[in-house]
Amino acid sequence: MAAEDTEAVAAVEGAGAVESADGIDGIDGIDGTEAAVGTFTVRRYPVAPGYRVNVRSGPGTQYQIVRVLQYDAQVPINCQKPGETITGPYGTSNIWDNIANGQFISDAYVNTGSDGYVAVRCA
């Protein structure tokens, strides 16, 4: 990832940061986009290229669309929870990613590098 693809985030919305940076302020671009915020690191994952993904209020297509992500978006994953099974460019999954307070997208559209959970489960 290029340095310009990395974004420092002043405040984390939703369930909180995913990884600790042990008090290091700065940016670490190891295998994805990460930005240190105080003592926390927020990692952003790329959404499948060429897709404008619906962001929903819960983990399924029966939930209201709250916004639509732009092409080439990158999203934080605050927590993940099981929900409706969706098939997308990264396979078939019932995992939904919480990207902000009350905002979920299917993990089948997010390149996490894993078929399983990469963050804590949402409460």
JSON list of C-alpha atoms in Angstrom, two decimals:
[
{"chain": "A", "resi": 1, "resn": "MET", "atom": "CA", "xyz": [0.00, 0.00, 0.00]},
{"chain": "A", "resi": 2, "resn": "ALA", "atom": "CA", "xyz": [1.21, 3.48, -0.75]},
{"chain": "A", "resi": 3, "resn": "ALA", "atom": "CA", "xyz": [1.52, 5.99, 2.06]},
{"chain": "A", "resi": 4, "resn": "GLU", "atom": "CA", "xyz": [-1.22, 8.13, 0.51]},
{"chain": "A", "resi": 5, "resn": "ASP", "atom": "CA", "xyz": [-3.64, 5.20, 0.95]},
{"chain": "A", "resi": 6, "resn": "THR", "atom": "CA", "xyz": [-3.13, 5.36, 4.70]},
{"chain": "A", "resi": 7, "resn": "GLU", "atom": "CA", "xyz": [-5.37, 7.64, 6.72]},
{"chain": "A", "resi": 8, "resn": "ALA", "atom": "CA", "xyz": [-4.92, 8.71, 10.33]},
{"chain": "A", "resi": 9, "resn": "VAL", "atom": "CA", "xyz": [-8.25, 8.64, 12.10]},
{"chain": "A", "resi": 10, "resn": "ALA", "atom": "CA", "xyz": [-8.84, 11.10, 14.96]},
{"chain": "A", "resi": 11, "resn": "ALA", "atom": "CA", "xyz": [-11.79, 9.25, 16.47]},
{"chain": "A", "resi": 12, "resn": "VAL", "atom": "CA", "xyz": [-13.02, 5.70, 16.10]},
{"chain": "A", "resi": 13, "resn": "GLU", "atom": "CA", "xyz": [-16.76, 5.31, 15.61]},
{"chain": "A", "resi": 14, "resn": "GLY", "atom": "CA", "xyz": [-18.54, 2.10, 16.57]},
{"chain": "A", "resi": 15, "resn": "ALA", "atom": "CA", "xyz": [-17.25, -0.70, 18.77]},
{"chain": "A", "resi": 16, "resn": "GLY", "atom": "CA", "xyz": [-13.68, 0.59, 19.04]},
{"chain": "A", "resi": 17, "resn": "ALA", "atom": "CA", "xyz": [-10.23, -0.05, 17.69]},
{"chain": "A", "resi": 18, "resn": "VAL", "atom": "CA", "xyz": [-9.10, -3.51, 16.70]},
{"chain": "A", "resi": 19, "resn": "GLU", "atom": "CA", "xyz": [-5.43, -3.67, 17.66]},
{"chain": "A", "resi": 20, "resn": "SER", "atom": "CA", "xyz": [-3.15, -1.95, 20.17]},
{"chain": "A", "resi": 21, "resn": "ALA", "atom": "CA", "xyz": [-0.17, 0.04, 18.93]},
{"chain": "A", "resi": 22, "resn": "ASP", "atom": "CA", "xyz": [1.43, 0.10, 22.40]},
{"chain": "A", "resi": 23, "resn": "GLY", "atom": "CA", "xyz": [1.45, 3.89, 22.53]},
{"chain": "A", "resi": 24, "resn": "ILE", "atom": "CA", "xyz": [3.26, 4.38, 19.23]},
{"chain": "A", "resi": 25, "resn": "ASP", "atom": "CA", "xyz": [2.02, 7.37, 17.27]},
{"chain": "A", "resi": 26, "resn": "GLY", "atom": "CA", "xyz": [2.52, 6.98, 13.53]},
{"chain": "A", "resi": 27, "resn": "ILE", "atom": "CA", "xyz": [1.54, 4.84, 10.60]},
{"chain": "A", "resi": 28, "resn": "ASP", "atom": "CA", "xyz": [2.33, 1.19, 9.92]},
{"chain": "A", "resi": 29, "resn": "GLY", "atom": "CA", "xyz": [1.51, -0.01, 6.40]},
{"chain": "A", "resi": 30, "resn": "ILE", "atom": "CA", "xyz": [2.15, -3.73, 6.92]},
{"chain": "A", "resi": 31, "resn": "ASP", "atom": "CA", "xyz": [-0.15, -5.88, 4.73]},
{"chain": "A", "resi": 32, "resn": "GLY", "atom": "CA", "xyz": [-3.04, -3.44, 4.74]},
{"chain": "A", "resi": 33, "resn": "THR", "atom": "CA", "xyz": [-3.78, 0.03, 5.87]},
{"chain": "A", "resi": 34, "resn": "GLU", "atom": "CA", "xyz": [-3.23, 0.84, 9.50]},
{"chain": "A", "resi": 35, "resn": "ALA", "atom": "CA", "xyz": [-3.19, 4.17, 11.29]},
{"chain": "A", "resi": 36, "resn": "ALA", "atom": "CA", "xyz": [-2.15, 4.63, 14.91]},
{"chain": "A", "resi": 37, "resn": "VAL", "atom": "CA", "xyz": [-4.57, 6.67, 16.99]},
{"chain": "A", "resi": 38, "resn": "GLY", "atom": "CA", "xyz": [-3.17, 7.36, 20.44]},
{"chain": "A", "resi": 39, "resn": "THR", "atom": "CA", "xyz": [-2.65, 3.86, 21.78]},
{"chain": "A", "resi": 40, "resn": "PHE", "atom": "CA", "xyz": [-4.88, 2.11, 19.24]},
{"chain": "A", "resi": 41, "resn": "THR", "atom": "CA", "xyz": [-4.45, 1.03, 15.65]},
{"chain": "A", "resi": 42, "resn": "VAL", "atom": "CA", "xyz": [-7.33, 1.12, 13.19]},
{"chain": "A", "resi": 43, "resn": "ARG", "atom": "CA", "xyz": [-6.88, -1.21, 10.24]},
{"chain": "A", "resi": 44, "resn": "ARG", "atom": "CA", "xyz": [-8.81, -0.47, 7.07]},
{"chain": "A", "resi": 45, "resn": "TYR", "atom": "CA", "xyz": [-9.70, -3.25, 4.61]},
{"chain": "A", "resi": 46, "resn": "PRO", "atom": "CA", "xyz": [-10.39, -2.75, 0.89]},
{"chain": "A", "resi": 47, "resn": "VAL", "atom": "CA", "xyz": [-13.86, -3.36, -0.48]},
{"chain": "A", "resi": 48, "resn": "ALA", "atom": "CA", "xyz": [-13.92, -5.41, -3.71]},
{"chain": "A", "resi": 49, "resn": "PRO", "atom": "CA", "xyz": [-12.87, -3.25, -6.67]},
{"chain": "A", "resi": 50, "resn": "GLY", "atom": "CA", "xyz": [-15.68, -2.23, -8.99]},
{"chain": "A", "resi": 51, "resn": "TYR", "atom": "CA", "xyz": [-18.43, -2.57, -6.34]},
{"chain": "A", "resi": 52, "resn": "ARG", "atom": "CA", "xyz": [-20.53, 0.08, -4.61]},
{"chain": "A", "resi": 53, "resn": "VAL", "atom": "CA", "xyz": [-21.59, -1.85, -1.52]},
{"chain": "A", "resi": 54, "resn": "ASN", "atom": "CA", "xyz": [-24.79, -1.20, 0.43]},
{"chain": "A", "resi": 55, "resn": "VAL", "atom": "CA", "xyz": [-24.21, -0.43, 4.11]},
{"chain": "A", "resi": 56, "resn": "ARG", "atom": "CA", "xyz": [-27.07, -1.74, 6.22]},
{"chain": "A", "resi": 57, "resn": "SER", "atom": "CA", "xyz": [-28.33, -1.13, 9.74]},
{"chain": "A", "resi": 58, "resn": "GLY", "atom": "CA", "xyz": [-27.92, -4.82, 10.64]},
{"chain": "A", "resi": 59, "resn": "PRO", "atom": "CA", "xyz": [-26.39, -8.10, 9.44]},
{"chain": "A", "resi": 60, "resn": "GLY", "atom": "CA", "xyz": [-28.70, -8.93, 6.53]},
{"chain": "A", "resi": 61, "resn": "THR", "atom": "CA", "xyz": [-30.43, -7.62, 3.42]},
{"chain": "A", "resi": 62, "resn": "GLN", "atom": "CA", "xyz": [-33.71, -7.28, 5.33]},
{"chain": "A", "resi": 63, "resn": "TYR", "atom": "CA", "xyz": [-32.13, -4.36, 7.24]},
{"chain": "A", "resi": 64, "resn": "GLN", "atom": "CA", "xyz": [-32.43, -0.78, 5.98]},
{"chain": "A", "resi": 65, "resn": "ILE", "atom": "CA", "xyz": [-29.73, 0.64, 3.68]},
{"chain": "A", "resi": 66, "resn": "VAL", "atom": "CA", "xyz": [-28.11, 3.53, 5.56]},
{"chain": "A", "resi": 67, "resn": "ARG", "atom": "CA", "xyz": [-25.60, 4.54, 2.85]},
{"chain": "A", "resi": 68, "resn": "VAL", "atom": "CA", "xyz": [-23.69, 3.19, -0.15]},
{"chain": "A", "resi": 69, "resn": "LEU", "atom": "CA", "xyz": [-19.90, 2.92, -0.21]},
{"chain": "A", "resi": 70, "resn": "GLN", "atom": "CA", "xyz": [-18.06, 4.54, -3.10]},
{"chain": "A", "resi": 71, "resn": "TYR", "atom": "CA", "xyz": [-15.88, 2.54, -5.51]},
{"chain": "A", "resi": 72, "resn": "ASP", "atom": "CA", "xyz": [-12.46, 1.57, -4.06]},
{"chain": "A", "resi": 73, "resn": "ALA", "atom": "CA", "xyz": [-13.60, 2.23, -0.48]},
{"chain": "A", "resi": 74, "resn": "GLN", "atom": "CA", "xyz": [-11.58, 1.01, 2.48]},
{"chain": "A", "resi": 75, "resn": "VAL", "atom": "CA", "xyz": [-13.37, 0.28, 5.75]},
{"chain": "A", "resi": 76, "resn": "PRO", "atom": "CA", "xyz": [-12.46, -0.36, 9.38]},
{"chain": "A", "resi": 77, "resn": "ILE", "atom": "CA", "xyz": [-13.85, -3.53, 10.93]},
{"chain": "A", "resi": 78, "resn": "ASN", "atom": "CA", "xyz": [-14.79, -2.71, 14.52]},
{"chain": "A", "resi": 79, "resn": "CYS", "atom": "CA", "xyz": [-16.37, -6.10, 15.18]},
{"chain": "A", "resi": 80, "resn": "GLN", "atom": "CA", "xyz": [-18.09, -8.91, 13.27]},
{"chain": "A", "resi": 81, "resn": "LYS", "atom": "CA", "xyz": [-21.26, -10.92, 13.74]},
{"chain": "A", "resi": 82, "resn": "PRO", "atom": "CA", "xyz": [-23.09, -13.76, 12.00]},
{"chain": "A", "resi": 83, "resn": "GLY", "atom": "CA", "xyz": [-26.11, -12.94, 9.87]},
{"chain": "A", "resi": 84, "resn": "GLU", "atom": "CA", "xyz": [-27.60, -13.64, 6.47]},
{"chain": "A", "resi": 85, "resn": "THR", "atom": "CA", "xyz": [-25.40, -15.73, 4.15]},
{"chain": "A", "resi": 86, "resn": "ILE", "atom": "CA", "xyz": [-24.24, -13.69, 1.14]},
{"chain": "A", "resi": 87, "resn": "THR", "atom": "CA", "xyz": [-22.22, -14.64, -1.94]},
{"chain": "A", "resi": 88, "resn": "GLY", "atom": "CA", "xyz": [-19.85, -11.97, -3.23]},
{"chain": "A", "resi": 89, "resn": "PRO", "atom": "CA", "xyz": [-16.49, -11.59, -4.95]},
{"chain": "A", "resi": 90, "resn": "TYR", "atom": "CA", "xyz": [-14.63, -13.04, -1.94]},
{"chain": "A", "resi": 91, "resn": "GLY", "atom": "CA", "xyz": [-16.80, -16.14, -1.57]},
{"chain": "A", "resi": 92, "resn": "THR", "atom": "CA", "xyz": [-19.89, -17.05, 0.43]},
{"chain": "A", "resi": 93, "resn": "SER", "atom": "CA", "xyz": [-20.09, -15.92, 4.04]},
{"chain": "A", "resi": 94, "resn": "ASN", "atom": "CA", "xyz": [-22.54, -15.32, 6.86]},
{"chain": "A", "resi": 95, "resn": "ILE", "atom": "CA", "xyz": [-20.09, -12.89, 8.54]},
{"chain": "A", "resi": 96, "resn": "TRP", "atom": "CA", "xyz": [-21.07, -9.22, 8.62]},
{"chain": "A", "resi": 97, "resn": "ASP", "atom": "CA", "xyz": [-18.58, -6.47, 9.38]},
{"chain": "A", "resi": 98, "resn": "ASN", "atom": "CA", "xyz": [-19.49, -3.55, 11.64]},
{"chain": "A", "resi": 99, "resn": "ILE", "atom": "CA", "xyz": [-17.81, -0.54, 10.01]},
{"chain": "A", "resi": 100, "resn": "ALA", "atom": "CA", "xyz": [-19.39, 2.15, 12.20]},
{"chain": "A", "resi": 101, "resn": "ASN", "atom": "CA", "xyz": [-22.10, 2.46, 14.82]},
{"chain": "A", "resi": 102, "resn": "GLY", "atom": "CA", "xyz": [-25.19, 0.74, 13.37]},
{"chain": "A", "resi": 103, "resn": "GLN", "atom": "CA", "xyz": [-23.51, 0.10, 9.97]},
{"chain": "A", "resi": 104, "resn": "PHE", "atom": "CA", "xyz": [-22.80, -3.38, 8.55]},
{"chain": "A", "resi": 105, "resn": "ILE", "atom": "CA", "xyz": [-21.54, -4.80, 5.26]},
{"chain": "A", "resi": 106, "resn": "SER", "atom": "CA", "xyz": [-21.22, -8.41, 4.18]},
{"chain": "A", "resi": 107, "resn": "ASP", "atom": "CA", "xyz": [-17.71, -9.80, 4.65]},
{"chain": "A", "resi": 108, "resn": "ALA", "atom": "CA", "xyz": [-18.09, -11.43, 1.21]},
{"chain": "A", "resi": 109, "resn": "TYR", "atom": "CA", "xyz": [-17.33, -7.96, -0.25]},
{"chain": "A", "resi": 110, "resn": "VAL", "atom": "CA", "xyz": [-14.33, -7.13, 1.95]},
{"chain": "A", "resi": 111, "resn": "ASN", "atom": "CA", "xyz": [-10.78, -8.36, 1.29]},
{"chain": "A", "resi": 112, "resn": "THR", "atom": "CA", "xyz": [-9.69, -9.40, 4.79]},
{"chain": "A", "resi": 113, "resn": "GLY", "atom": "CA", "xyz": [-7.37, -12.17, 3.62]},
{"chain": "A", "resi": 114, "resn": "SER", "atom": "CA", "xyz": [-9.37, -14.69, 5.65]},
{"chain": "A", "resi": 115, "resn": "ASP", "atom": "CA", "xyz": [-12.54, -16.79, 5.32]},
{"chain": "A", "resi": 116, "resn": "GLY", "atom": "CA", "xyz": [-13.17, -16.42, 9.05]},
{"chain": "A", "resi": 117, "resn": "TYR", "atom": "CA", "xyz": [-13.34, -13.75, 11.71]},
{"chain": "A", "resi": 118, "resn": "VAL", "atom": "CA", "xyz": [-10.59, -11.10, 11.75]},
{"chain": "A", "resi": 119, "resn": "ALA", "atom": "CA", "xyz": [-12.05, -9.00, 14.57]},
{"chain": "A", "resi": 120, "resn": "VAL", "atom": "CA", "xyz": [-13.89, -9.55, 17.84]},
{"chain": "A", "resi": 121, "resn": "ARG", "atom": "CA", "xyz": [-17.54, -10.58, 17.71]},
{"chain": "A", "resi": 122, "resn": "CYS", "atom": "CA", "xyz": [-20.04, -7.78, 18.16]},
{"chain": "A", "resi": 123, "resn": "ALA", "atom": "CA", "xyz": [-21.98, -7.83, 21.41]}
]
